[in-house]
Amino acid sequence: MFGVALFVASFTFIGLGYLVATGTGTWGLRSPVGWGWAIVNFVFWVGIGHAGTLISAILCLLRQKWRTSINRAAEAMTIFAVCCAGLFPLFHVGRVWFGWWLLPLPNQNGIWPQFRSPLEWDVFAVSTYFTVSALFWYMGMIPDLGTIRDRATTWWRKAFYSVLAMGWRGGNRQWSNFEMAYLLLAGLSTPLVLSVHTIVSFDFAVSNVPGWHTTIFPPYFVAGAIFSGFAMVLTLMLPLRAIYRLHDVINQYHIDNMCKIILATGTMVGYAYATEFFIAAYSGNSFEKFAFVNRAFGQYAWAYWIMVSCNVITPQLFWFKKVRENHSLVWIICLFVNVGMWFERFVITITSLANDYLPSSWGYYSPTIVDIFTFFGTFGFFSVLFLLFVRFLPLLPMAEVKMVAPQADPHAH
Amino acid sequence: MNERNERIHGVACTFRKVSDVFHAAEKVRDAGWKNWDVHTPFPIHGMDQAMGLPRSPVPRLTLLGGVTGFITGCLLTWYMNSYDYPLIVGGKPYWSVIFPFPVLYECTILFAAFGTFFGQFIFNRLPRHNHPLFELPNFARVSDDTFMIVLEARDPQFHPDESRNFLQSLGGQEITVIRD
C-alpha cells in the first residue's frame, strides 16, 4: 500500500518538476482564467484540514467526549492536508525559487511584501494554521509517546520514542500544566480555524469579480470546509476501522454524529447556494445576475449540477438511520461529498473568471495533463504521510480515551 | 536531612484503582506534604483539588505570547509598509490597524500558541530524560494502567521508614525506595 502511495505521489513531483522547468502556462492557465486547478486544489485541501481542527479544538471546548476516539487521526489529516494545499500556491507563483518574497523579508531591491493583499494575509493564515495545528497535534501525543516508550522492547524504538516523549512522567503536576496548555491551544485553534477559511475566502471576496465579491463568502467557505473535512474524516476512518478492527473505539455513535454534522453543514452549504442566487437577483446588478445564471446554465453547467447533486442532494440521505448504519453506503456518500466540494471550488473559481464583464474576453478553461498529474499525485503524497503516521505514531489518543472511560471516575466504585 | 536521605529520591507505591489513589492523595495533602506527586496514565478529574495544587501558570505565558504577537504584527506591518518603504495605496493612510488586521490576528494567535506550547515545557521542566523515577522497574506500567504516589526526600516531613509506613497505611502496594 505504501508503495502504491509513493507511486501516486511521484505524479505530483513529475508534474511540479515539469512545471518548474517550463512555466505555469503548462497548467492550462491563460487569459482570462489565471486561476485554474491550482487554486481549486488549494482551497479543496485546506478545507479538508478544517474538520480535524474542528474535532480536536471546537469539540474539545464543547466537551464532546465522542471526539476522543477520532481526534488524533483527524488532526494528522489536517496537517497533511495543509501540506498538500501549500504546494499549489507555492508553485502557482511561477518562479518558485522566489517563493520567499512572500515572507516578511526584503528582496534584493529592498521591497517588502504588501500587507494590503489578501494573498499576503493567506500566507500568514495558512502558515500559522499549519504551525499551530502541528504544535497542538504533537503536544497531545506526548503522553501517548511516553506509553509507547515504556512498552518498547527494542533499544531503537525506546530511543526514538524517548526523544519524542520529552521525558514525560505523567505526574499530576505535569498533567495540570498539560491540560491547561491543551485547553488553551484548543481555545486558540478555534478562532484560528474560522479565520483561516475566512481569509481564504477573502482571496475571492476582496476582488471585484462578479460572483466573488460577496459578503456571504466567509461563513459559506467555513461551512463548506467543515462539510468536506468531515466527509474526508469518514473516508479515511471507515477503512482504518475495518483494517485495525477498531469497532469498539469508533462505534456507531461516532459515525452517526459525523453523518449528522455532514448533513447539517451540507444543508447550510445548500442554503448558501440559494442565498447567493437570491442576493444576485435582488442586487439589481446585471453582471452579478449574469454570473449566477451563467453558473447554473452556462458553459460550466455540468460542473454546477455535479456540485449541487453531490453537496446538497446526496447528504440528505443521512436523515435515515438505515443509511447511517450502512457503512459502505456512508463511505460512498462521503466520496460524493469530496467530489462535490472539489467541484464547488471549481465552479466558483472558473465560472467567474471565464465569463466576466466583457464578452469579447470570455474564454473556456480546461486543465492540462500536468494539472491532472499534479492533483492526482497529491492524494498519493497525502497517503504517504498518513500511512507513515499510522505506522509510527499513536493513531488513537490513548490517554484521552482512558480518561473518558467509566473506570476513570474517582467517585465510581 | 541526614546523609542517608541525600542518596534517596523518595519512596513510591502503586495503586490499581482510580478511587483508591484519589482518596490516598487527599490524605497525603491533608498530612501537609509539599514535595510529592501522583503519576497516572491519564489526567484524573478533580486530582488537582485532591492534591491541593494551585491553578496552572501556563495562561500567563499565553497572554504574554498573545500581546507580543499583536505588537510584533503591528511593528512588522508598520515598519515594512509605512516606514522603511512607504506604499501609497488609494490615498489611504500609510498604516492603520484596519488593513493588516488579518496579519495582526494571525501573529497574535501564533505567538500565543508558542507561549502555551513552550510554557507547558517550561513549567513541567521538560524535556528531561534522566529522572530517577525511570530507574524504577514498575514505573513503565504507570503510563499504562497503574497509579503511583511518590513522596520525595526533599520534603521536610520525609523519613525513609515513617514515610513507607505512611504509604502502607494509605493502602499502597509495591512500596519501593527510589535512589537518586
XYZ file of C-alpha atoms in Angstrom:
593
model
C 0.000 0.000 0.000
C 2.853 2.305 0.876
C 4.464 1.550 -2.465
C 1.258 2.399 -4.305
C 1.009 5.653 -2.365
C 4.610 6.515 -3.211
C 3.973 5.747 -6.856
C 0.918 8.008 -6.902
C 2.845 10.721 -5.062
C 5.516 10.637 -7.754
C 2.947 12.097 -10.169
C 2.926 15.324 -8.170
C 6.682 15.553 -8.318
C 6.778 14.816 -12.043
C 4.056 17.424 -12.591
C 5.770 20.026 -10.459
C 9.166 19.266 -11.953
C 7.823 19.784 -15.448
C 6.084 22.972 -14.331
C 9.242 24.439 -12.823
C 11.208 23.578 -15.956
C 8.614 25.038 -18.325
C 6.387 27.632 -16.632
C 2.879 27.942 -15.238
C 1.449 28.011 -18.763
C 1.638 24.219 -18.689
C -1.183 24.349 -16.142
C -3.735 25.452 -18.725
C -3.675 28.985 -17.326
C -4.198 31.705 -19.895
C -6.279 34.818 -20.232
C -8.967 35.165 -18.966
C -8.571 32.271 -16.495
C -5.399 32.866 -14.486
C -6.552 30.821 -11.511
C -7.156 27.259 -12.544
C -6.925 23.960 -10.788
C -4.097 25.151 -8.571
C -6.352 27.461 -6.580
C -9.233 24.966 -6.709
C -6.970 22.277 -5.267
C -5.532 24.646 -2.680
C -8.976 25.572 -1.328
C -10.059 21.933 -1.519
C -7.148 20.657 0.568
C -7.227 23.497 3.098
C -10.946 22.899 3.544
C -10.359 19.222 4.246
C -7.998 20.122 7.003
C -10.645 22.092 8.841
C -12.593 19.121 10.153
C -9.507 17.945 12.018
C -9.232 21.203 13.911
C -12.966 21.309 14.451
C -12.886 17.843 16.030
C -9.792 18.453 18.101
C -10.428 22.021 19.215
C -14.062 23.091 18.982
C -15.499 19.770 20.139
C -12.920 19.770 22.956
C -14.195 23.152 24.153
C -17.768 21.903 23.878
C -16.791 18.847 25.978
C -17.964 16.380 23.366
C -16.446 13.181 24.686
C -17.041 11.252 21.488
C -14.315 13.253 19.784
C -11.541 11.460 21.669
C -11.513 8.338 19.530
C -11.074 10.204 16.264
C -9.278 13.421 17.142
C -5.688 12.230 16.677
C -6.220 10.852 13.190
C -8.296 13.894 12.268
C -5.528 16.264 13.401
C -2.988 14.284 11.409
C -5.293 14.626 8.424
C -5.371 18.401 8.966
C -1.620 18.734 8.934
C -1.086 16.519 5.898
C -3.924 18.208 4.009
C -2.353 21.619 4.663
C 0.975 20.233 3.365
C -0.785 19.247 0.123
C -2.602 22.582 -0.038
C 0.565 24.601 0.408
C 2.211 23.056 -2.657
C -0.259 24.656 -5.061
C 0.025 28.380 -4.326
C 3.765 27.945 -3.806
C 4.209 26.614 -7.349
C 1.485 28.851 -8.725
C 3.738 31.853 -8.104
C 5.614 30.626 -11.155
C 9.190 31.135 -10.091
C 9.116 29.008 -7.010
C 12.682 29.943 -6.106
C 11.321 33.436 -5.395
C 8.705 31.980 -3.028
C 10.486 33.653 -0.134
C 9.262 37.013 -1.440
C 6.003 36.110 0.272
C 7.726 36.117 3.653
C 8.305 39.375 5.526
C 11.865 39.665 4.218
C 13.248 42.386 1.954
C 14.110 41.228 -1.560
C 17.194 42.391 -3.435
C 15.530 45.720 -4.287
C 14.688 46.367 -0.649
C 10.975 45.865 -1.271
C 8.785 44.289 1.402
C 5.550 42.304 1.000
C 2.366 44.313 0.583
C 0.132 43.731 3.568
C -2.995 45.066 1.872
C -3.176 41.988 -0.325
C -5.438 39.086 0.698
C -2.838 36.766 -0.816
C -0.342 38.004 1.751
C -2.942 37.515 4.514
C -3.271 33.972 3.239
C 0.451 33.363 3.684
C 0.148 34.345 7.331
C -3.119 32.464 7.870
C -2.043 29.186 6.326
C 1.434 29.140 7.839
C 0.031 29.973 11.290
C -2.608 27.317 10.831
C -0.020 24.721 9.926
C 2.281 25.644 12.806
C -0.414 25.771 15.495
C -2.017 22.541 14.274
C 1.344 20.795 14.359
C 2.074 22.054 17.889
C -1.368 21.002 19.099
C -1.060 17.592 17.477
C 2.393 16.944 18.855
C 1.600 18.160 22.344
C -1.463 15.926 22.546
C 0.700 12.980 21.552
C 3.375 13.392 24.240
C 1.710 11.226 26.953
C 0.940 8.522 24.390
C 4.511 8.619 23.118
C 5.507 8.079 26.754
C 3.314 4.983 26.824
C 4.912 3.622 23.671
C 8.368 4.392 25.092
C 7.529 2.402 28.234
C 6.276 -0.550 26.209
C 9.123 -0.537 23.691
C 11.060 -3.775 23.511
C 13.897 -2.893 21.161
C 16.535 -0.307 22.001
C 15.999 1.775 18.861
C 12.257 2.024 19.454
C 12.983 3.008 23.027
C 15.461 5.659 21.928
C 13.189 7.015 19.203
C 10.103 7.338 21.397
C 12.106 8.586 24.406
C 13.274 11.551 22.382
C 9.759 12.253 21.138
C 8.153 11.820 24.564
C 10.450 14.508 26.017
C 10.803 12.611 29.294
C 7.095 12.685 30.108
C 6.436 11.158 33.545
C 2.681 11.547 33.914
C 2.892 13.262 37.304
C -0.253 15.152 38.175
C 1.765 18.355 38.428
C 2.663 17.784 34.770
C -0.879 16.827 33.847
C -2.154 20.028 35.423
C 0.017 22.196 33.160
C -0.523 19.888 30.223
C -4.298 20.029 30.461
C -4.265 23.787 30.828
C -1.997 24.140 27.793
C -4.132 21.714 25.806
C -7.281 23.637 26.627
C -5.629 26.937 25.706
C -4.370 25.563 22.396
C -7.901 24.325 21.701
C -9.166 27.802 22.535
C -6.592 29.381 20.212
C -7.252 26.936 17.384
C -10.961 27.718 17.356
C -10.724 31.348 16.210
C -7.773 30.310 14.069
C -9.668 27.704 12.078
C -12.539 30.092 11.488
C -10.126 32.822 10.413
C -8.172 30.620 8.003
C -11.019 29.799 5.697
C -12.383 33.309 6.105
C -9.086 34.642 4.809
C -9.022 32.028 2.043
C -12.456 33.305 1.007
C -11.091 36.894 1.084
C -8.834 35.887 -1.803
C -12.051 35.848 -3.784
C -14.354 38.214 -1.906
C -11.979 41.198 -1.805
C -11.674 41.200 -5.608
C -14.156 42.924 -7.904
C -15.159 39.912 -9.969
C -18.906 39.182 -10.264
C -19.813 36.071 -8.293
C -16.837 36.546 -5.955
C -17.459 39.973 -4.475
C -19.949 38.939 -1.792
C -20.069 39.120 1.992
C -21.513 35.632 2.319
C -18.183 34.082 1.372
C -16.527 33.748 4.805
C -19.323 31.809 6.597
C -20.125 29.909 3.430
C -16.495 28.819 2.992
C -16.177 27.804 6.640
C -19.341 25.676 6.500
C -18.148 24.096 3.273
C -14.741 23.383 4.802
C -16.242 21.596 7.784
C -18.565 19.702 5.472
C -15.794 18.460 3.190
C -13.470 17.798 6.117
C -15.895 15.524 7.923
C -16.519 13.667 4.688
C -12.770 13.134 4.390
C -12.514 12.016 8.042
C -15.119 9.325 7.370
C -13.486 8.411 4.055
C -10.263 7.696 5.957
C -11.618 6.344 9.231
C -14.053 3.762 7.884
C -11.344 1.730 6.118
C -8.935 2.207 9.069
C -11.612 0.986 11.441
C -12.128 -2.119 9.329
C -8.384 -2.827 8.892
C -7.376 -2.322 12.528
C -10.667 -3.688 13.958
C -11.366 -0.511 15.920
C -15.076 -1.259 16.156
C -15.166 -0.724 19.924
C -13.307 2.581 19.819
C -15.016 4.076 16.789
C -18.561 2.821 17.099
C -21.913 3.561 15.507
C -22.399 6.547 17.808
C -19.323 8.282 16.367
C -20.301 7.514 12.796
C -23.849 8.730 13.486
C -22.568 12.007 14.895
C -20.264 12.626 11.951
C -23.040 11.824 9.477
C -25.297 14.298 11.258
C -22.633 17.010 11.093
C -22.236 16.323 7.370
C -25.998 16.551 6.979
C -26.170 19.830 8.918
C -23.255 21.523 7.153
C -24.363 20.160 3.778
C -27.733 21.757 4.310
C -26.025 25.028 5.273
C -23.995 24.892 2.086
C -27.185 24.303 0.085
C -28.761 27.259 1.830
C -25.748 29.388 0.956
C -26.080 28.444 -2.732
C -29.708 29.560 -2.631
C -28.836 32.785 -0.814
C -26.225 33.646 -3.421
C -28.857 33.371 -6.121
C -31.338 35.427 -4.159
C -28.827 38.196 -3.428
C -27.728 38.243 -7.072
C -31.335 38.633 -8.201
C -32.048 41.208 -5.501
C -28.875 43.239 -6.111
C -30.126 44.716 -9.382
C -26.580 44.342 -10.717
C -26.746 42.801 -14.165
C -23.187 41.402 -14.029
C -23.904 39.727 -10.717
C -27.184 38.305 -12.028
C -25.479 37.040 -15.136
C -22.684 35.402 -13.131
C -25.161 33.193 -11.309
C -27.403 32.344 -14.240
C -24.223 31.506 -16.124
C -23.062 29.203 -13.331
C -26.220 27.146 -13.460
C -26.949 27.231 -17.192
C -23.777 28.438 -18.903
C -20.837 26.563 -20.363
C -19.924 25.077 -16.974
C -23.468 23.965 -16.085
C -22.272 20.355 -15.977
C -19.883 21.221 -13.112
C -22.548 23.213 -11.305
C -25.028 20.354 -11.319
C -22.401 17.830 -10.218
C -21.738 20.179 -7.311
C -25.415 20.550 -6.382
C -26.215 16.868 -6.639
C -23.161 15.801 -4.622
C -23.271 18.506 -1.954
C -26.927 19.261 -1.462
C -28.847 16.176 -2.522
C -26.703 13.159 -1.531
C -26.074 14.150 2.116
C -29.842 14.347 2.642
C -29.774 10.536 2.703
C -28.221 10.851 6.171
C -31.644 11.687 7.544
C -32.276 7.954 7.505
C -30.886 5.795 10.285
C -30.676 2.809 7.941
C -28.304 4.774 5.689
C -26.112 5.868 8.597
C -25.814 2.263 9.736
C -24.794 1.000 6.315
C -21.106 1.842 6.369
C -20.338 1.095 2.742
C -23.119 3.472 1.767
C -21.809 6.109 4.201
C -18.382 5.755 2.628
C -19.771 6.164 -0.889
C -21.804 9.232 0.097
C -18.661 10.722 1.636
C -16.803 10.178 -1.625
C -19.601 12.032 -3.388
C -19.242 14.893 -0.920
C -15.482 15.033 -1.546
C -16.086 15.197 -5.278
C -18.875 17.747 -4.856
C -16.787 20.050 -2.721
C -13.949 19.956 -5.206
C -16.438 20.968 -7.900
C -17.776 23.760 -5.703
C -14.342 25.398 -5.717
C -14.037 24.706 -9.435
C -17.387 26.370 -10.141
C -16.574 29.415 -8.012
C -13.088 29.903 -9.414
C -13.581 29.102 -13.077
C -17.064 30.341 -13.971
C -16.471 33.829 -12.623
C -13.141 34.210 -14.408
C -14.124 32.631 -17.722
C -17.142 34.906 -18.208
C -16.654 38.265 -16.523
C -17.601 41.764 -17.733
C -16.628 41.852 -21.392
C -17.951 39.095 -23.672
C -15.030 39.787 -26.010
C -12.602 38.492 -23.384
C -14.533 35.359 -22.461
C -12.863 32.005 -22.727
C -13.125 28.353 -21.820
C -10.675 26.865 -19.388
C -9.661 23.258 -19.462
C -6.899 21.601 -17.433
C -3.836 20.002 -18.985
C -2.286 16.634 -18.255
C 0.200 18.388 -15.954
C -2.696 19.725 -13.860
C -4.200 16.276 -13.602
C -0.859 14.664 -12.710
C -0.144 17.189 -10.010
C -3.553 16.941 -8.388
C -3.745 13.152 -8.654
C -0.315 12.899 -7.087
C -1.305 14.906 -4.012
C -3.587 12.042 -2.977
C -0.520 9.828 -3.010
C 1.518 12.423 -1.120
C -1.247 12.666 1.467
C -1.465 8.860 1.723
C 2.293 8.505 2.154
C 2.237 10.909 5.094
C -0.881 9.360 6.582
C 0.457 5.789 6.293
C 3.717 6.835 7.956
C 1.672 8.352 10.768
C -0.434 5.198 11.198
C 2.720 3.084 11.262
C 4.868 5.092 13.658
C 2.709 7.331 15.830
C -0.223 6.647 18.171
C -3.308 6.568 15.977
C -5.696 6.750 18.920
C -5.260 9.223 21.774
C -4.807 6.538 24.418
C -4.655 8.819 27.455
C -7.789 10.675 26.383
C -9.745 7.502 25.672
C -8.776 6.175 29.114
C -9.809 9.466 30.680
C -13.396 9.238 29.438
C -13.782 5.557 30.358
C -16.221 4.972 33.256
C -13.406 3.446 35.376
C -11.582 6.780 35.310
C -14.121 8.475 37.579
C -12.607 8.720 41.076
C -16.063 8.582 42.635
C -17.121 5.354 40.914
C -16.995 2.075 42.766
C 18.227 15.983 56.421
C 20.706 13.257 57.203
C 23.285 11.856 54.860
C 21.312 8.756 54.056
C 18.405 10.759 52.692
C 20.575 12.552 50.167
C 21.047 9.443 48.120
C 17.344 8.701 48.153
C 14.974 10.457 45.756
C 11.888 9.306 47.655
C 9.520 6.416 48.201
C 6.847 5.221 45.816
C 3.836 2.968 45.998
C 1.302 1.852 43.426
C -2.472 1.657 43.293
C -4.689 -0.249 40.910
C -7.920 1.768 41.130
C -8.647 5.421 40.457
C -10.806 5.855 43.563
C -8.061 4.377 45.792
C -5.337 6.676 44.522
C -7.718 9.628 44.632
C -8.568 9.170 48.323
C -4.953 8.391 49.176
C -3.918 11.671 47.526
C -6.424 13.578 49.668
C -4.822 12.059 52.789
C -1.288 12.976 51.684
C -2.486 16.534 51.042
C -4.130 16.692 54.475
C -0.943 15.424 56.104
C 0.693 18.619 54.793
C 3.137 17.221 52.207
C 4.651 19.665 49.740
C 7.058 17.667 47.527
C 5.123 14.747 46.200
C 3.263 13.745 43.072
C 0.707 11.322 41.733
C 1.762 9.615 38.497
C -1.135 8.461 36.361
C -1.633 7.198 32.796
C -4.283 9.849 32.165
C -5.377 13.042 33.938
C -7.831 12.210 36.719
C -10.725 14.611 37.026
C -10.540 16.506 40.324
C -6.997 15.363 41.140
C -5.716 18.960 41.246
C -8.071 19.686 44.141
C -7.328 16.327 45.760
C -3.626 17.235 45.694
C -4.271 20.863 46.641
C -2.464 22.178 43.554
C -2.830 25.836 42.581
C -4.084 26.818 39.113
C -1.570 26.137 36.369
C 0.593 29.169 35.471
C 0.591 28.362 31.723
C -2.069 31.026 30.828
C 0.339 33.808 31.860
C 2.713 32.828 29.088
C -0.200 32.521 26.673
C -1.213 36.107 27.412
C 2.380 37.271 27.170
C 2.705 35.490 23.831
C -0.532 36.958 22.511
C 0.399 40.527 23.439
C 3.884 40.058 21.989
C 2.385 38.671 18.800
C -0.002 41.581 18.338
C 2.738 44.133 18.912
C 5.121 42.224 16.628
C 2.464 42.202 13.898
C 1.899 45.957 14.291
C 5.603 46.734 14.183
C 6.183 44.399 11.249
C 3.479 45.868 9.027
C 4.148 49.445 10.108
C 7.897 49.179 9.504
C 7.593 47.412 6.140
C 4.693 49.243 4.507
C 4.882 52.679 6.078
C 8.361 53.415 7.459
C 11.080 51.627 5.515
C 9.333 51.575 2.141
C 6.112 53.626 2.331
C 3.484 52.383 -0.087
C 0.814 54.733 -1.368
C -2.363 52.769 -1.992
C -5.507 54.634 -2.986
C -4.645 57.750 -0.949
C -5.155 55.811 2.267
C -3.009 56.276 5.380
C 0.347 54.512 5.189
C -0.518 52.452 8.219
C -3.723 51.819 10.125
C -4.872 48.961 12.275
C -7.527 48.009 9.723
C -5.767 46.819 6.584
C -3.200 44.484 8.139
C -5.706 43.184 10.690
C -5.655 39.590 9.416
C -1.876 39.638 9.781
C -2.071 41.022 13.330
C -4.723 38.452 14.195
C -2.654 35.529 12.925
C 0.509 36.811 14.637
C -1.399 37.097 17.929
C -2.598 33.514 17.698
C 0.773 32.194 16.551
C 2.736 33.786 19.381
C 0.078 32.889 21.971
C 0.316 29.268 20.802
C 4.110 29.393 21.120
C 3.703 30.799 24.642
C 1.322 27.984 25.546
C 3.350 25.197 23.969
C 6.699 26.244 25.375
C 5.034 27.313 28.640
C 3.919 23.743 29.168
C 7.509 22.548 28.735
C 8.954 25.282 30.913
C 6.586 24.758 33.825
C 6.838 20.974 33.563
C 10.663 21.198 33.423
C 10.735 19.081 30.277
C 12.484 17.687 28.326
C 14.326 15.671 30.963
C 15.299 12.107 30.235
C 17.363 11.226 33.313
C 14.782 11.327 36.084
C 15.363 8.829 38.950
C 11.802 7.540 38.511
C 12.753 5.999 35.179
C 15.028 3.600 37.097
C 12.032 2.018 38.864
C 11.145 -1.306 37.241
C 7.407 -0.828 37.728
C 7.352 2.804 36.540
C 6.777 1.696 32.948
C 3.322 0.461 33.950
C 2.346 3.923 35.175
C 1.842 5.022 31.579
C -0.455 2.048 31.038
C -2.838 1.104 33.862
C -1.148 1.726 37.238
C -1.207 4.761 39.520
C 1.769 5.763 41.639
C 2.226 8.125 44.562
C 5.762 9.381 45.089
C 6.834 11.124 48.314
C 10.074 12.974 47.682
C 13.020 13.059 50.033
C 13.389 16.837 49.785
C 10.117 17.327 51.665
C 10.813 18.305 55.311
C 8.382 15.594 56.507
C 10.315 12.859 54.757
C 11.709 9.982 56.767
C 12.593 6.742 54.969
C 10.842 4.369 57.388
C 7.953 6.531 58.547
C 7.068 7.527 55.009
C 6.994 3.873 53.976
C 4.617 3.143 56.833
C 2.523 6.157 55.862
C 2.178 4.856 52.303
C 1.289 1.443 53.660
C -1.458 2.970 55.800
C -2.879 4.602 52.658
C -3.312 1.202 51.038
C -0.404 1.487 48.604
C 1.214 -1.637 47.215
C 4.725 -2.397 45.950
C 6.329 0.203 48.191
C 9.811 0.926 46.869
C 12.626 3.323 47.669
C 13.808 5.407 44.700
C 17.561 6.004 44.654
C 18.984 9.127 43.112
